[in-house]
Coordinates of C-alpha atoms in Angstrom, one line a residue:
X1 CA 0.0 0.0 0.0
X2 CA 1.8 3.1 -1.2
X3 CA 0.7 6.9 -1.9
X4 CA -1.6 5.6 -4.2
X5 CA -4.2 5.7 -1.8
X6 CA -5.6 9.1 -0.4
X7 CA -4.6 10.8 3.2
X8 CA -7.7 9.1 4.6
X9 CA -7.0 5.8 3.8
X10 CA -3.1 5.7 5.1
X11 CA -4.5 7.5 8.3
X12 CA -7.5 4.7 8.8
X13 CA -4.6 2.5 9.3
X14 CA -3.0 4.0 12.1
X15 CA -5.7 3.6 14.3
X16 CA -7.4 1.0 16.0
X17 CA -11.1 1.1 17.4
X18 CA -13.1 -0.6 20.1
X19 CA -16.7 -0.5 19.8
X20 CA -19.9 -1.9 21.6
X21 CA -21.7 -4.5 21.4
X22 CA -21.0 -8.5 20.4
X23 CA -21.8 -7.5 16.6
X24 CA -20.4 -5.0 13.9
X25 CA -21.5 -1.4 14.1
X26 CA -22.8 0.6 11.8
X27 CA -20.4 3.7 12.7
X28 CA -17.4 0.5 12.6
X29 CA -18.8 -1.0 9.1
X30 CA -18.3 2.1 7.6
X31 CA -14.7 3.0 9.2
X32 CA -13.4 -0.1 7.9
X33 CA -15.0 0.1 4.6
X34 CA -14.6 3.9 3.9
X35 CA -12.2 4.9 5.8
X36 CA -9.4 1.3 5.5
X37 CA -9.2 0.9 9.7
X38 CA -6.2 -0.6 10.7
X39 CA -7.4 -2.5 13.8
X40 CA -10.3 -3.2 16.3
X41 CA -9.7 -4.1 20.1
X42 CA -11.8 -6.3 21.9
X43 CA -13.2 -6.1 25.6
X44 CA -15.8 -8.5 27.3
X45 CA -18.6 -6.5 26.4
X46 CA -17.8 -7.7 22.7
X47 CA -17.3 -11.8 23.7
X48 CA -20.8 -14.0 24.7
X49 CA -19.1 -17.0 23.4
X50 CA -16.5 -19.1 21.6
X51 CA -18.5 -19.4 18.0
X52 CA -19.8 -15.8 18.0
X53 CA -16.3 -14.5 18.6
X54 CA -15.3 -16.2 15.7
X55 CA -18.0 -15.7 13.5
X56 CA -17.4 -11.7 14.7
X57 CA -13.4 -12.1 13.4
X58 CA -14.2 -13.4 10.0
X59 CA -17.2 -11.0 9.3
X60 CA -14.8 -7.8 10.4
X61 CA -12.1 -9.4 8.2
X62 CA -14.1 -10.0 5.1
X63 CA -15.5 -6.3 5.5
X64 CA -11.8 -5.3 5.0
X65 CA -12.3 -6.6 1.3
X66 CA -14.6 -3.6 0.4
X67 CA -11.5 -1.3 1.9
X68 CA -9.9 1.1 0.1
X69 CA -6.7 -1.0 0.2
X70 CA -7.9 -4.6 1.1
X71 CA -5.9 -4.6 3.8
X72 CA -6.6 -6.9 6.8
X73 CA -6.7 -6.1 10.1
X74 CA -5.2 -6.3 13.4
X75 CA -7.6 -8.0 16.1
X76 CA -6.7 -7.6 19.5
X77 CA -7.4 -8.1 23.2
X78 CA -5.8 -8.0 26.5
X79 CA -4.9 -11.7 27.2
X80 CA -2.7 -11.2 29.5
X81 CA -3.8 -14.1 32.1
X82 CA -5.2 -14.1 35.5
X83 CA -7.5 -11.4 36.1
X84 CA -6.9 -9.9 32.7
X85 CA -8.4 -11.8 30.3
X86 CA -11.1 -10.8 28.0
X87 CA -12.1 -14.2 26.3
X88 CA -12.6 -16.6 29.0
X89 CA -15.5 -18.8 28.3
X90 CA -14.3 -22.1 27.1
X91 CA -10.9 -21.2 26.8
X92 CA -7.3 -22.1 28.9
X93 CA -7.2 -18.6 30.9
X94 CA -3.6 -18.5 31.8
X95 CA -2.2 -17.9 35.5
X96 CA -1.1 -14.4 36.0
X97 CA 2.3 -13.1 35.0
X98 CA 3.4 -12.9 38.9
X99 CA 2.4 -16.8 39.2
X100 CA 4.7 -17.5 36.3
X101 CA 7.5 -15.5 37.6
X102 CA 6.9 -17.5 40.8
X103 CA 7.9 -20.6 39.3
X104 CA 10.6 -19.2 37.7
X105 CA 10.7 -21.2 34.5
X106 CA 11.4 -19.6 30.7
X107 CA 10.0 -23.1 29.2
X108 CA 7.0 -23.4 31.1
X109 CA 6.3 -19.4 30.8
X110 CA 6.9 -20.1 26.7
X111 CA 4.6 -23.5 26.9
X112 CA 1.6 -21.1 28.7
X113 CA 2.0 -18.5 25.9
X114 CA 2.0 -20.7 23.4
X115 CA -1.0 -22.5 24.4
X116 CA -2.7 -18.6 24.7
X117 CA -1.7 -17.6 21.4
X118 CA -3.2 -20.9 19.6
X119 CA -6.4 -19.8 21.2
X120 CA -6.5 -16.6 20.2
X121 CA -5.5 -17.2 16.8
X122 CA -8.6 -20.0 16.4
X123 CA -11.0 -17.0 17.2
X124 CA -9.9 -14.8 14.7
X125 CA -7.9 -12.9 16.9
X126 CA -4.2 -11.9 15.7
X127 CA -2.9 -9.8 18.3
X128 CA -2.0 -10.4 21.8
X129 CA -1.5 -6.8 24.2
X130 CA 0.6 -8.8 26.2
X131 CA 3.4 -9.3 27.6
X132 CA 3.5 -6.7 30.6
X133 CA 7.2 -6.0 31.1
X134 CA 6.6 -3.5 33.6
X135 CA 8.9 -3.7 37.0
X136 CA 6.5 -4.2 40.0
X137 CA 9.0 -2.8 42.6
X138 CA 6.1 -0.3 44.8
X139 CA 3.9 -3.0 46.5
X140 CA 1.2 0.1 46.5
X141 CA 1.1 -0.2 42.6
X142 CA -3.1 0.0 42.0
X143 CA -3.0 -1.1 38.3
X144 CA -0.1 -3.5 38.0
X145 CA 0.6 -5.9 40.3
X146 CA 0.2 -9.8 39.7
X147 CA 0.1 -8.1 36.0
X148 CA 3.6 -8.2 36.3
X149 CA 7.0 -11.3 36.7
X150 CA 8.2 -9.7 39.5
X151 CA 10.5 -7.2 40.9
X152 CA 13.5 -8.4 39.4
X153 CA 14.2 -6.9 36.1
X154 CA 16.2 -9.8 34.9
X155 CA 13.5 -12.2 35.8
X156 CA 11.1 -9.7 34.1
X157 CA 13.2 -9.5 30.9
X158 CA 14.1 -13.3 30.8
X159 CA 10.5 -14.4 31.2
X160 CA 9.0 -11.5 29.5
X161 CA 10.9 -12.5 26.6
X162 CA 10.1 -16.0 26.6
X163 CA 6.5 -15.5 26.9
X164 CA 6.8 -13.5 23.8
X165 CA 8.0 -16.4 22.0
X166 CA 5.4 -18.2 22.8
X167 CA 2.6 -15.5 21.9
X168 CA 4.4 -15.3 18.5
X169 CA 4.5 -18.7 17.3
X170 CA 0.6 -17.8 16.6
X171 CA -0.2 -14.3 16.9
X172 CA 1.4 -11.3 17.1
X173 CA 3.0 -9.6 21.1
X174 CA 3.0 -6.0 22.3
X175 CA 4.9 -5.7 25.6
X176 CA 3.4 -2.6 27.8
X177 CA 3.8 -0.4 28.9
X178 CA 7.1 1.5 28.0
X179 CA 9.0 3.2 29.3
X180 CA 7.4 1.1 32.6
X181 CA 4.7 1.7 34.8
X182 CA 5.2 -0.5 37.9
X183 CA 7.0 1.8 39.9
X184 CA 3.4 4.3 40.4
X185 CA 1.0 4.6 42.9
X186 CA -1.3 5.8 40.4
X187 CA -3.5 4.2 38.3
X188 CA -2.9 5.8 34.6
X189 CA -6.7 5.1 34.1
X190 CA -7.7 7.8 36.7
X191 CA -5.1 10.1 36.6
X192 CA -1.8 10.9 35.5
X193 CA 1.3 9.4 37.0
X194 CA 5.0 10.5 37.4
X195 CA 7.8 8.3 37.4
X196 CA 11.2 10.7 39.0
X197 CA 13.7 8.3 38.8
X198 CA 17.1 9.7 37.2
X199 CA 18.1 7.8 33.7
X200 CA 20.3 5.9 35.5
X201 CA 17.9 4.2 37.4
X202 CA 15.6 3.9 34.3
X203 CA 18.4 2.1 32.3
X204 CA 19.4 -0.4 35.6
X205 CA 15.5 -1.7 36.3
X206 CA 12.4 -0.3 33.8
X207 CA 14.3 -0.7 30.5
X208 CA 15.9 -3.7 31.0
X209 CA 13.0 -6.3 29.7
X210 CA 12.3 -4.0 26.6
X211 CA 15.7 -4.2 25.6
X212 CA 15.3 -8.1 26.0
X213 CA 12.0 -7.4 23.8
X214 CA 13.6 -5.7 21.5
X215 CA 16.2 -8.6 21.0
X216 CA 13.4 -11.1 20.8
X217 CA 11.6 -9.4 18.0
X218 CA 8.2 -8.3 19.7
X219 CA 6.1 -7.1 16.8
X220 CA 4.7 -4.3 19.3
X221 CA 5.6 -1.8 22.2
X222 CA 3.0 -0.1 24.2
X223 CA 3.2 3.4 25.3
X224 CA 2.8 4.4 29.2
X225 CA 0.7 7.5 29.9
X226 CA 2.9 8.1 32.5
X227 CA 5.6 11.2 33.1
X228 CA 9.2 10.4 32.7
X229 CA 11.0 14.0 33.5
X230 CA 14.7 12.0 33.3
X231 CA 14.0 11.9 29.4
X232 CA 10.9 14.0 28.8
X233 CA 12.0 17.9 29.6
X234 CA 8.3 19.4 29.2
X235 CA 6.7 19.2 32.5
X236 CA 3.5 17.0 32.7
X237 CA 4.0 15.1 29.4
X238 CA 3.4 11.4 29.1
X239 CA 5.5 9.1 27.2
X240 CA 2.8 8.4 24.7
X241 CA 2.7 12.2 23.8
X242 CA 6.7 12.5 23.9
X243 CA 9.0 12.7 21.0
X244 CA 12.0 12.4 23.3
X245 CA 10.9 9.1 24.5
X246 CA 9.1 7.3 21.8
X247 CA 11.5 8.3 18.7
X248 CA 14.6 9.5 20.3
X249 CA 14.8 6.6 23.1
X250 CA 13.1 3.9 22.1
X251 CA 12.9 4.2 18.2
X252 CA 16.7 5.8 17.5
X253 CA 19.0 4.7 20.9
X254 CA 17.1 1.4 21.6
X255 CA 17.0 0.6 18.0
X256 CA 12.6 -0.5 18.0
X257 CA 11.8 -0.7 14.2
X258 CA 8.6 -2.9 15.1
X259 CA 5.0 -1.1 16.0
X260 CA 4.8 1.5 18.7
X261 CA 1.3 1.8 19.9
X262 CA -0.3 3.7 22.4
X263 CA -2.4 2.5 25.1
X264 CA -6.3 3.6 25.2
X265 CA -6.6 7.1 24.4
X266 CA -9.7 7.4 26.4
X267 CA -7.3 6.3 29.7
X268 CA -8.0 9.6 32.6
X269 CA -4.5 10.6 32.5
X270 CA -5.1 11.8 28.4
X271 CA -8.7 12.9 28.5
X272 CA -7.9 15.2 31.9
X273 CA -4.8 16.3 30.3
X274 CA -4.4 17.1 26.6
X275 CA -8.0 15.6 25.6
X276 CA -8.1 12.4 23.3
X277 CA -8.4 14.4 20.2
X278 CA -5.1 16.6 20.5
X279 CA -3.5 13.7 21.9
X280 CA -4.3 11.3 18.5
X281 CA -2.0 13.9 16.9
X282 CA 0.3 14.4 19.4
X283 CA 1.3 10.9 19.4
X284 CA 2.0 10.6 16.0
X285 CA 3.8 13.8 16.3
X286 CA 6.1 12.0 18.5
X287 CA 6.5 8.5 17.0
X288 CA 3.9 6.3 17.5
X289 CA 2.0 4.1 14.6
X290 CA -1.1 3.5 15.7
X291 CA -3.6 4.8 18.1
X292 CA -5.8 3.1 20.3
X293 CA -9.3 4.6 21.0
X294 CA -11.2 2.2 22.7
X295 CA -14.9 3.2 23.4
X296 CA -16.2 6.5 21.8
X297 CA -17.6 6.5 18.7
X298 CA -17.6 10.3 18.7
X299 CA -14.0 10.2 19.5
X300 CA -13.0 8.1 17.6
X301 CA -14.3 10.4 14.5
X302 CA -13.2 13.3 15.6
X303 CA -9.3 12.3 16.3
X304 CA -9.5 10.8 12.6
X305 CA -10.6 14.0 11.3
X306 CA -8.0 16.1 13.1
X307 CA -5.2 13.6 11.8
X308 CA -6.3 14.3 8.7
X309 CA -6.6 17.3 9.0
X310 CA -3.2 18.0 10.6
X311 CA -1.6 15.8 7.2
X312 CA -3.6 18.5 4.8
X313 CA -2.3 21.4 7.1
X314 CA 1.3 20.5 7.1
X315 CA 1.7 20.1 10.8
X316 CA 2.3 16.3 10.2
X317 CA 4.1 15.3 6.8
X318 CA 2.6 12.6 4.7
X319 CA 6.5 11.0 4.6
X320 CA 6.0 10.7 8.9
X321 CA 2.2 9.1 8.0
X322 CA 3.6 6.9 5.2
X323 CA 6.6 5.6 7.6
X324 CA 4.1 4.0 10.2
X325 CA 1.9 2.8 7.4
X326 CA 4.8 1.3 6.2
X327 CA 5.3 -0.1 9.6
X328 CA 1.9 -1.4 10.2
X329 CA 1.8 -3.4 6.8
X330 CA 5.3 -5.3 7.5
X331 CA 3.7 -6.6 10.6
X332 CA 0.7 -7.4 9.2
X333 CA 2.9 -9.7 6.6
X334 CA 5.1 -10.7 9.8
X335 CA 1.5 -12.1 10.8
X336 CA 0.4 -13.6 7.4
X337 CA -2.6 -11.5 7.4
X338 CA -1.5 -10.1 4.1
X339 CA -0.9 -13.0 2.0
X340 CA -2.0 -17.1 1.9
X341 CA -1.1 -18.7 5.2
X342 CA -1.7 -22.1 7.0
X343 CA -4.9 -22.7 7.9
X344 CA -5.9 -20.9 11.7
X345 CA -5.8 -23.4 14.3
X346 CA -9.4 -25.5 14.5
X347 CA -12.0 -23.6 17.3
X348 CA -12.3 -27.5 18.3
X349 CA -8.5 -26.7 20.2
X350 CA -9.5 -24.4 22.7
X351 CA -9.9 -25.5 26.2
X352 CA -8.8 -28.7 25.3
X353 CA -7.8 -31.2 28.3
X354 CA -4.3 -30.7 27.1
X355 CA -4.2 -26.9 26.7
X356 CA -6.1 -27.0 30.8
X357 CA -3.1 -29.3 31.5
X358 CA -0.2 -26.7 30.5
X359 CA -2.7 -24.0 32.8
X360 CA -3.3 -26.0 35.5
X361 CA 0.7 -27.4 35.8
X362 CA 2.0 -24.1 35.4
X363 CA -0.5 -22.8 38.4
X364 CA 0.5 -25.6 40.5
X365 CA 4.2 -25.1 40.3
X366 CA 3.2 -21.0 41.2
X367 CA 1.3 -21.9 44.4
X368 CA 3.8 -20.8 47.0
X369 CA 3.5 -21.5 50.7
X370 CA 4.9 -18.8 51.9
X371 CA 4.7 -19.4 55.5
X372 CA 3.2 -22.4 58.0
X373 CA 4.7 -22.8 62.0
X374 CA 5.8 -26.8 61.2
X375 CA 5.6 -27.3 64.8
X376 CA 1.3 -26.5 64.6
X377 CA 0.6 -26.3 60.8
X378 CA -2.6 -26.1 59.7
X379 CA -2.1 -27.5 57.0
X380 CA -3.8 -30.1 55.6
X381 CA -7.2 -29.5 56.5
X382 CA -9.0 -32.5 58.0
X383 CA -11.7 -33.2 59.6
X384 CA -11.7 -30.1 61.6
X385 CA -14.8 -27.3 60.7
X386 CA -13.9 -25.2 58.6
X387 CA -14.9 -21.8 57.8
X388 CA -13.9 -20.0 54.5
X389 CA -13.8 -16.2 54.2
X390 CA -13.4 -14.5 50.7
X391 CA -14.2 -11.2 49.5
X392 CA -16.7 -10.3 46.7
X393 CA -15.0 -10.7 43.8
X394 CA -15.2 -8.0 41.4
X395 CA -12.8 -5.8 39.2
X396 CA -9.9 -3.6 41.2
X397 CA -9.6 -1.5 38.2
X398 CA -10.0 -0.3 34.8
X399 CA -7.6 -2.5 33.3
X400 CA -9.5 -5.5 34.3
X401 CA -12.8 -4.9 32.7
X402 CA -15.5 -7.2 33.5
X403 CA -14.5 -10.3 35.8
X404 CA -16.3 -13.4 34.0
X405 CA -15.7 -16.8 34.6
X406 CA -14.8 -16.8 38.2
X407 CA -15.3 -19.4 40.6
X408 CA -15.1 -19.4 44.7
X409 CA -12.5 -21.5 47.3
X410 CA -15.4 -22.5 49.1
X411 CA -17.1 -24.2 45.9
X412 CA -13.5 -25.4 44.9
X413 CA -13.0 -27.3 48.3
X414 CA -16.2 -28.6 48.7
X415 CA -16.3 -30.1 45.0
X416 CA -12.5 -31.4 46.3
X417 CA -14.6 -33.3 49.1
X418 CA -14.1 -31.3 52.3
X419 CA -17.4 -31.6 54.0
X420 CA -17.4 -29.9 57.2
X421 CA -17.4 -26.4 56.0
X422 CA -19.6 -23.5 55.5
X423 CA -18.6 -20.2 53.1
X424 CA -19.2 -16.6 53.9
X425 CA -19.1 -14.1 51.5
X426 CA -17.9 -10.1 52.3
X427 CA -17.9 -7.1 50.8
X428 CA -15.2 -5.4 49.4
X429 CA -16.0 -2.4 52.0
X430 CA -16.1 -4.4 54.9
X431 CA -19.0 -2.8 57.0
X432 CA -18.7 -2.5 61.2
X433 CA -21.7 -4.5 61.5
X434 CA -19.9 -7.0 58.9
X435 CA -16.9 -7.1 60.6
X436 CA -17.8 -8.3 63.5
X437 CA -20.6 -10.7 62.1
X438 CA -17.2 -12.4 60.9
X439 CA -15.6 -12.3 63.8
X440 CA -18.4 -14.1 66.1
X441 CA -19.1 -16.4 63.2
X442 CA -15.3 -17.8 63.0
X443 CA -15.6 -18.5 67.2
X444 CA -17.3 -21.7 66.4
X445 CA -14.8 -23.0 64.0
X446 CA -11.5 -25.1 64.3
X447 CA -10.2 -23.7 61.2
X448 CA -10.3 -20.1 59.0
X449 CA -9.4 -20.2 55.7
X450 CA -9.7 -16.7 54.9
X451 CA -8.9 -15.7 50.8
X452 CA -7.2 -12.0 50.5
X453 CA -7.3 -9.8 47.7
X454 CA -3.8 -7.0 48.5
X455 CA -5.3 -6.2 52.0
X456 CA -2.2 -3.6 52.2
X457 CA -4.7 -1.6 49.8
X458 CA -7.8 -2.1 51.4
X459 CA -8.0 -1.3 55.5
X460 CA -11.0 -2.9 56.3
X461 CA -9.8 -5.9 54.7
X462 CA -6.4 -5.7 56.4
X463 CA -8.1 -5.2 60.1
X464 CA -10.8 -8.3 59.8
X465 CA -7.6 -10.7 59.2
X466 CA -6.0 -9.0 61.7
X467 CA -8.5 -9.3 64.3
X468 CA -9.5 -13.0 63.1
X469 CA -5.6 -13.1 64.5
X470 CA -6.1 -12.4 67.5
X471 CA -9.1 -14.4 68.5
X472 CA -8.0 -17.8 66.4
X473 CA -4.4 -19.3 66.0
X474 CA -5.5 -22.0 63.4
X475 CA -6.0 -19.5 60.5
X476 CA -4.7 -19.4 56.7
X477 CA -4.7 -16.7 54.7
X478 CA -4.5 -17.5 50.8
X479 CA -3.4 -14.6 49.0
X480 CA -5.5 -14.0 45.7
X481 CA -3.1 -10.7 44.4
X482 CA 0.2 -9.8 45.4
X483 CA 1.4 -11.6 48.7
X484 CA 2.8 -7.9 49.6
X485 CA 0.0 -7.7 51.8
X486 CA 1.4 -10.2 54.2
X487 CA 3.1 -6.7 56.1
X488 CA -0.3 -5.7 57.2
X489 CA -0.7 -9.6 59.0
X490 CA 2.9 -10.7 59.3
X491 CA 1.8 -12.4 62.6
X492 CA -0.7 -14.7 60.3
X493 CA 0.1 -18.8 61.0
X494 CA -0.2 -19.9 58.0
X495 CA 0.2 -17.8 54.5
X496 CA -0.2 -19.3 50.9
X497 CA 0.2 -17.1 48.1
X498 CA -1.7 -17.8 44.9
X499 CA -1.2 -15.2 42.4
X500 CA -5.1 -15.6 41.3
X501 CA -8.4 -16.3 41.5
X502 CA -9.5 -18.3 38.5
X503 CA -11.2 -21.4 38.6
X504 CA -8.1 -23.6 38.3
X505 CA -6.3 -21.6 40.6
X506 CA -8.8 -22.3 43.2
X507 CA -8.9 -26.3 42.2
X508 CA -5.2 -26.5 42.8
X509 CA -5.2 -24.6 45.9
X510 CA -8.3 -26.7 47.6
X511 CA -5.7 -29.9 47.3
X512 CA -3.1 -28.0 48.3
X513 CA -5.2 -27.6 51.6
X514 CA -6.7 -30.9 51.5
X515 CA -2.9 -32.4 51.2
X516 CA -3.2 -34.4 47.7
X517 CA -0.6 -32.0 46.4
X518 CA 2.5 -31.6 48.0
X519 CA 3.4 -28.0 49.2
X520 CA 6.3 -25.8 47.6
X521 CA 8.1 -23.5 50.1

């Protein structure tokens, strides 16, 4: 695709769309066959099933055959595993990264990806946003978290990298979000982050794992709407909007020649800021290739037209507009979108028993027992009554979406056959009245098995665990997040960390407590 093909056309495939809904738009239909979109993002709200997803894929695909250039698209989604996973009916939902750094194996990381990718790739979709590569090194990070390998940024390059490998055996990878975003305490969805570390720093722990990327080939790199004032001079400016971060240090000194992207346009810390619209210009201004606006229809319009119109105005040059087309259509042929290719993988793959098998191995070798007196474990449950606490489970932020899928402990150990027990369920706000419903409740139990969700985050969380403490000695805490939290209950007996909350996460930890696994210290 060359400068045959107007301004509109080359622009429409610099940006990619989310829309609502589980079936094609009008206001999409008629971006992709008027105005040659280069991608479309799905969330939950566009997924009610296995069949329909595909049946969605190939109707948006052959809809790219009435496009000015019959170019294919990008699909997309945030697969990243554990809680972020946008197709989960059905499907092999990985564990989270942090799990995977837990068991500190590149092979298994690879086998998990690859298993991911193939079942992606039979749905129709070609694009992975994953892997996160961002450093989790502040505990109080609201937005990353088990999202990320670890704190180590070896570990997080090595694995990082390997899970890319796997990813692109089928589809294609975008490791997020540089120049990092795990050392915040803000959540980029709500407001606007700053990162202060000196370059220094920066070059010793964030860029370390996209330097690995960029070795391993990732297709894509995902812009953080974070601050970076070590590299970015103008006060208040994300990377995504900076020219001094996306062209001068990742395009020219790291040496990137794949697809730099931006995350959702639509994300707090732009629309508060420099607005969605200014910002679509802005970021190609400074180096990026292709847009993600993820919700508004209205937006979405209204940052193509000012692209546009910025080409016609001379403000952007068609030569920086023809560079990331040219960019966009080499990975496209990197994918085989653009010519005859192998047949996808068969829809019949996906949840296979042996696709579970690589999940469910990979969660068990996670599962880490963190902590548990030998001299008075409680562990294995027996025939003791048992009461299990767990907190509504529902969505911590933005970046999460809608939680489908899930599954309880309680359900998990009971189907495991542990009979004496009963389940409570509290809120994420844990009320006075609530609190102390819990704590006379758990007086006429042997046991407490009590799942957490980063109770360092969450105070009324952090002081019912804390006063279960005091009142009961034979109590287990099984950390559903980060095991950070265990600094809020260091005093806890008995602490298993779990890295998730998905239904096989919760099968492997109710024989874990049941004994018919054995424990990993």
């Amino acid at each position: 695709m060359g400068k045959s093909i107007s301004i509109e056309a080359k622009i429409g495939q610099l940006l990619m769309f989310g829309f609502d809904g589980t079936q094609v738009t009008p206001f999409l239909r008629r971006f992709i066959t008027e105005y040659n979109l280069g991608g479309v993002i799905h969330f939950s709200r566009n997924i009610s099933g296995l069949q329909q997803l595909k049946n969605l894929n190939c109707e948006l695909q052959e809809l790219t055959e009435e496009s000015p250039s019959g170019t294919p698209l990008f699909i997309a989604a945030d697969q990243e595993g554990g809680t972020i996973a946008r197709v989960t009916k059905g499907v092999a939902v990985a564990p989270s990264a942090m799990a995977l750094g837990a068991t500190k194996s590149e092979i298994l990381t690879e086998d998990v990806c690859t298993v991911s990718a193939v079942e992606l790739r039979a749905t129709g979709i070609n694009m992975n946003l994953a892997p996160v590569l961002d450093v989790n090194n502040n505990p109080d990070n609201p937005v990353i978290g088990v999202r990320s390998f670890g704190e180590d940024p070896r570990d997080v390059a090595h694995l990082g990298a390997a899970a890319i490998r796997g990813y692109q055996r089928y589809v294609a990878a975008v490791a997020k979000h540089f120049p990092g975003h795990g050392d915040t305490s803000l959540d980029s969805h709500h407001e606007l982050p700053v990162i202060s570390h000196d370059r220094k720093r920066l070059d010793l722990v964030e860029l370390v794992p996209f330097r690995k990327a960029i070795d391993t080939r990732v297709t894509g790199i995902m812009t953080s709407h974070v601050v970076f004032p070590a590299i970015e001079p103008m006060e208040g400016l994300p990377a995504t909007l900076s020219h001094e971060v996306l062209t001068k240090l990742l395009r020219h000194e790291l040496g990137f020649e794949g697809l730099i992207m931006t995350d959702c346009m639509e994300m707090r810390a732009i629309t508060d800021t420099f607005g969605t619209v200014d910002a679509a210009v802005m970021t190609i201004l400074a180096g990026a290739d292709i847009v993600i606006i993820s919700h508004t229809e209205k937006l979405q319009k209204q940052a193509f037209d000012a692209l546009v119109a910025a080409v016609k105005s001379g403000r952007i040059s068609e030569d920086r507009i023809d560079e990331s087309v040219a960019r966009v259509i080499k990975a496209k042929e990197r994918c085989h979108l653009m010519s005859a290719s192998p047949e996808p993988p068969a829809l019949s793959v996906v949840g296979s028993k042996e696709h579970v098998e690589v999940m469910r191995e990979a969660i068990r070798r996670s599962i880490t027992v963190v902590k548990d007196r030998p001299a008075e474990s409680n562990l294995p449950l027996g025939n003791e009554r048992v009461l299990v606490i767990e907190f509504q489970t529902s969505a911590s932020n933005r970046a999460e979406d809608v939680l489908l899928g899930m599954e309880t402990l309680a359900n998990a150990l009971r189907r495991n056959g542990l009979a004496q027990m009963d389940g409570m369920t509290v809120g994420i706000g844990v009320s006075k009245e609530k609190h102390q419903d819990v704590l006379e409740r758990a007086r006429e139990y042997d046991k407490i098995v009590v799942a957490t969700s980063d109770a360092h985050r969450n105070l009324g969380q952090a002081k019912l665990v804390q006063d279960l403490i005091k009142e009961h000695d034979k109590i287990i805490a099984v950390g559903t997040r980060t095991p950070y939290e265990l600094k809020v209950f260091p005093e806890i007996p008995t602490y298993i960390a779990a890295y998730g909350s998905r239904p096989l996460v919760w099968d492997e930890i109710s024989r874990l407590l049941l004994g018919t696994v054995p424990q990993s210290l």
